[in-house]
CSV table of C-alpha atoms in Angstrom, one decimal:
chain,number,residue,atom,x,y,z
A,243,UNK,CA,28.5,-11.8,42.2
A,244,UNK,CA,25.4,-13.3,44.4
A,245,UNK,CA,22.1,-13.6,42.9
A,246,UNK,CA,19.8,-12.7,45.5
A,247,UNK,CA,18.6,-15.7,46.7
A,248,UNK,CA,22.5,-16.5,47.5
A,249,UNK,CA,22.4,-13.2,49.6
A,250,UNK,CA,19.3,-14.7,51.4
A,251,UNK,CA,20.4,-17.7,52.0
A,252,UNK,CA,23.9,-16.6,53.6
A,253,UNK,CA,21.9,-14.3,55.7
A,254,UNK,CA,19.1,-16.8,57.0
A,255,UNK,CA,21.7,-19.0,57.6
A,256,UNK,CA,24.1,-17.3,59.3
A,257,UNK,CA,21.0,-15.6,61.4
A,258,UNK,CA,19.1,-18.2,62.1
A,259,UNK,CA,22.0,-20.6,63.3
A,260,UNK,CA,21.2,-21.3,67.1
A,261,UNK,CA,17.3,-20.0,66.8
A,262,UNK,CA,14.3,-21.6,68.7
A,263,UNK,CA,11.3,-22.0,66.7
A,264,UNK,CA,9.3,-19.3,68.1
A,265,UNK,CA,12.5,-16.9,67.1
A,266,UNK,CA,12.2,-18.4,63.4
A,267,UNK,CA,8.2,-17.8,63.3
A,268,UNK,CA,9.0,-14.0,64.0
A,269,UNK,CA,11.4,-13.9,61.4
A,270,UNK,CA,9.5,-15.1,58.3
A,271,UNK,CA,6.7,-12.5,60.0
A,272,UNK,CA,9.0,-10.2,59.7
A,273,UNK,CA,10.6,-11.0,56.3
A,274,UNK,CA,7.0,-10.8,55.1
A,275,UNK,CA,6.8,-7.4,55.9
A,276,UNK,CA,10.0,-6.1,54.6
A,277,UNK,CA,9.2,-8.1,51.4
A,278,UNK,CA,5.6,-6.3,51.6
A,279,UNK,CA,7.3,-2.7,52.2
A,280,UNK,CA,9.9,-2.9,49.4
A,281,UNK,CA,7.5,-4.2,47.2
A,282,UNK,CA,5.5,-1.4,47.7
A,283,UNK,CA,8.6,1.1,47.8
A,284,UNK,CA,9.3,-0.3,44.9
A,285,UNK,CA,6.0,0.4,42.8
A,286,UNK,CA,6.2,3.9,44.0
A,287,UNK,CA,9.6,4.7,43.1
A,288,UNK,CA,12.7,6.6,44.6
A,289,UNK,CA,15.3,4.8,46.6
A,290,UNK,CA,14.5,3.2,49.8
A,291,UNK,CA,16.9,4.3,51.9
A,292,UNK,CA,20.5,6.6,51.8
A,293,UNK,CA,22.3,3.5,51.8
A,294,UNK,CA,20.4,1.5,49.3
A,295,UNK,CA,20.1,2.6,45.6
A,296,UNK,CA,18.9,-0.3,44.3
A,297,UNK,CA,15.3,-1.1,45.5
A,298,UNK,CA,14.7,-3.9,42.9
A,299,UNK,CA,17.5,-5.9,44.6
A,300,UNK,CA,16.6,-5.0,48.3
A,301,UNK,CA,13.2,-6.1,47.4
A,302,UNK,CA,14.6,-9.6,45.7
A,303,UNK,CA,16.3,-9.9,48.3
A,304,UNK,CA,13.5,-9.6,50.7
A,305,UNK,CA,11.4,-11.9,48.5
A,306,UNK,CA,14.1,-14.6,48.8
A,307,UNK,CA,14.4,-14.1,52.2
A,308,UNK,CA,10.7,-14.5,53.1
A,309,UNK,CA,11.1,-17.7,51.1
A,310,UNK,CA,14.2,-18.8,52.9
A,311,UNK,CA,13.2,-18.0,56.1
A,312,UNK,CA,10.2,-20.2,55.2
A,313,UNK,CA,11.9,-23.0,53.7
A,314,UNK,CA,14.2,-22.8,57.7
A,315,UNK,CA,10.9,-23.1,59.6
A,316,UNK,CA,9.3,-25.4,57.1
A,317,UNK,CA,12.5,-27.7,57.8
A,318,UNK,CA,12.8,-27.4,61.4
A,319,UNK,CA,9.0,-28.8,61.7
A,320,UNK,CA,9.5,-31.8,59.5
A,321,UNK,CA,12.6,-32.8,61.3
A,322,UNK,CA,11.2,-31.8,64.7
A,323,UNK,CA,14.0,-29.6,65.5
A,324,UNK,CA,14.3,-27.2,68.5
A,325,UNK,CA,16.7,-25.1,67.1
A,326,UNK,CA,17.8,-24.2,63.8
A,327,UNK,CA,21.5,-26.1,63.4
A,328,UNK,CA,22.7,-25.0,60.0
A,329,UNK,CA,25.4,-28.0,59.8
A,330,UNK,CA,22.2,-30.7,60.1
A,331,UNK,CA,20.6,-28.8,57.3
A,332,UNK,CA,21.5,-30.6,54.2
A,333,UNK,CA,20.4,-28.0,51.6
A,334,UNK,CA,21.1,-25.1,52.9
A,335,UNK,CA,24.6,-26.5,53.3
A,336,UNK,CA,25.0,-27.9,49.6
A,337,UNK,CA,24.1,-23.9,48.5
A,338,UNK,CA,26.6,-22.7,50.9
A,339,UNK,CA,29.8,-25.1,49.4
A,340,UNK,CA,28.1,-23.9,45.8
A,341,UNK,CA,28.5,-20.4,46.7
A,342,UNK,CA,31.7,-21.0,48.3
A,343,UNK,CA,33.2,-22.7,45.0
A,344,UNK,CA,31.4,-20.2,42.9
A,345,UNK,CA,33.3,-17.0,45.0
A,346,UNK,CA,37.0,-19.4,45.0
A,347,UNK,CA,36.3,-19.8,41.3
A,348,UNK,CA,35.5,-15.9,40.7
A,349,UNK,CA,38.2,-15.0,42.4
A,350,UNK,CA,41.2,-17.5,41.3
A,351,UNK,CA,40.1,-15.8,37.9
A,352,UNK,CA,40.5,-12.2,39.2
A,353,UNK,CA,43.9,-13.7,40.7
A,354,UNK,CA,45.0,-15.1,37.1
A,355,UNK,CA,43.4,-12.0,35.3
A,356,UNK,CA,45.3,-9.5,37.2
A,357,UNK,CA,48.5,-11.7,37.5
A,358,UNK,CA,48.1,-11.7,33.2
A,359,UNK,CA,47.8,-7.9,33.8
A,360,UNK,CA,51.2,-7.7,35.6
A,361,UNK,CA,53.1,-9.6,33.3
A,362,UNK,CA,51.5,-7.9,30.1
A,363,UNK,CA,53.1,-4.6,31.8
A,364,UNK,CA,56.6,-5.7,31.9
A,365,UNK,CA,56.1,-6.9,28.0
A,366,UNK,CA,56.9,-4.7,25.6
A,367,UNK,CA,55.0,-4.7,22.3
A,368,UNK,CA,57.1,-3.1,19.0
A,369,UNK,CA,57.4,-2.1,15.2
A,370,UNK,CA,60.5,-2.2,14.2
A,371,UNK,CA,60.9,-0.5,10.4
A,372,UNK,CA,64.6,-1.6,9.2
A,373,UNK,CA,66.0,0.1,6.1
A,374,UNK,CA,66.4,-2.5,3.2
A,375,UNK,CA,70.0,-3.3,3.5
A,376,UNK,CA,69.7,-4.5,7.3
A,377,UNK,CA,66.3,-5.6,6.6
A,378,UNK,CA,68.3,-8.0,4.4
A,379,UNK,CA,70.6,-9.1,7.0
A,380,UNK,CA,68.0,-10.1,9.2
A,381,UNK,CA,65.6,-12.0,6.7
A,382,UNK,CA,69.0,-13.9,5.4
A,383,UNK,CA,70.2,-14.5,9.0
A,384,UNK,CA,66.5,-15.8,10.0
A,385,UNK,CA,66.2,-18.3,6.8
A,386,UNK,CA,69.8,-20.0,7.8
A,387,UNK,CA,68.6,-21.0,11.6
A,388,UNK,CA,64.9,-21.6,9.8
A,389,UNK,CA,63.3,-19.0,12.4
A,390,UNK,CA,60.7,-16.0,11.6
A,391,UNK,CA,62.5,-12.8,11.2
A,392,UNK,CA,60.7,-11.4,14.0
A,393,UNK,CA,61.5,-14.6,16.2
A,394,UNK,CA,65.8,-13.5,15.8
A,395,UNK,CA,64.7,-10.2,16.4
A,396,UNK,CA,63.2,-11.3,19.8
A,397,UNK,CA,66.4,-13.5,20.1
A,398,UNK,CA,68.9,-10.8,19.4
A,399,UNK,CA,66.7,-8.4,22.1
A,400,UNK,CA,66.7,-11.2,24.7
A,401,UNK,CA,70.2,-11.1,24.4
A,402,UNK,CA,71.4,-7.3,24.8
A,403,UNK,CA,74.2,-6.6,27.1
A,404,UNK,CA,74.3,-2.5,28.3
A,405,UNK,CA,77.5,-1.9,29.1
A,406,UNK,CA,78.2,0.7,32.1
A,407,UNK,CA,79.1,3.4,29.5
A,408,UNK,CA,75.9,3.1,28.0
A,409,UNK,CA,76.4,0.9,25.0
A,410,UNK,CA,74.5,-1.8,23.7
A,411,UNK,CA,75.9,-5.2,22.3
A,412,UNK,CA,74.8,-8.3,21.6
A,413,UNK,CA,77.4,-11.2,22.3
A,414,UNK,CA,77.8,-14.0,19.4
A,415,UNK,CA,74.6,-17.0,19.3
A,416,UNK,CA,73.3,-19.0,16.9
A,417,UNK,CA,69.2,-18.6,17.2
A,418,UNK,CA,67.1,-21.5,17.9
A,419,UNK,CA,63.6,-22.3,17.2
């Protein structure tokens, strides 16, 4: 769902929240390496590590990070800063409220996907093959209240009463449209 430069810049900004700048120095040193490692892991193949599979995305990641950690310290000198407050950092806040909407939009889909899901279960989808003479019946009594015969079909099913010995009836309507 997170490119990973999103990934980065949750993590540097969740991390570096409350950092001096010495504390910030160290970690675009030591983003620098990791990027330098998994680059390297990277050219030579083979998973980094049991827990990663992916080495192309730990070593974006690790790129982006360098870069991000970067950008923090980059930031923190211009504005003279002590310590890294992500609140008084006006771009790393406008990604965070994009990603934010970007994860509420993802998942109000999954929501509505899944909620379409639920309700497609409890439909019931049929062919219904009448012999000619109640075929008739239903085509004639479709054409008086101007509906589809498949639309007083629906009606009629909408309609059924089971009684408790088991049989089905339909009481009297006249179908609308």
């Amino acid at each position: 769902m997170w490119s990973a430069q999103d990934v980065a810049r949750d993590q540097v900004r969740r991390q570096a929240s409350g950092l001096a700048m010495a504390a910030v120095a160290g970690k675009v040193a030591e983003a620098a390496v990791r990027e330098r490692e998994t680059a390297e892991q990277l050219r030579r193949g083979g998973p980094v590590s049991e827990f990663q599979t992916d080495p192309e995305r730990l070593a974006a990641i690790w790129a982006a990070k360098h870069v991000e950690w970067r950008r923090v310290r980059d930031l923190m000198t211009r504005a003279g800063w002590g310590v890294y407050e992500p609140e008084r950092d006006i771009e790393g806040s406008a990604w965070a409220r994009e990603r934010e909407e970007r994860r509420a939009g993802v998942l109000a889909a999954r929501a509505a996907f899944e909620a379409r899901r639920r309700e497609g279960a409890d439909e019931l989808r049929a062919e219904l093959w009448l012999s000619a003479a109640p075929s008739r019946l239903v085509r004639a009594a479709a054409g008086r209240a101007g509906v589809a015969p498949v639309q007083l079909l629906a009606q009629l099913a909408e309609r059924v009463v089971v009684g408790e010995d088991g049989t089905v009836s339909v009481p009297p309507f006249t179908p609308s449209r």
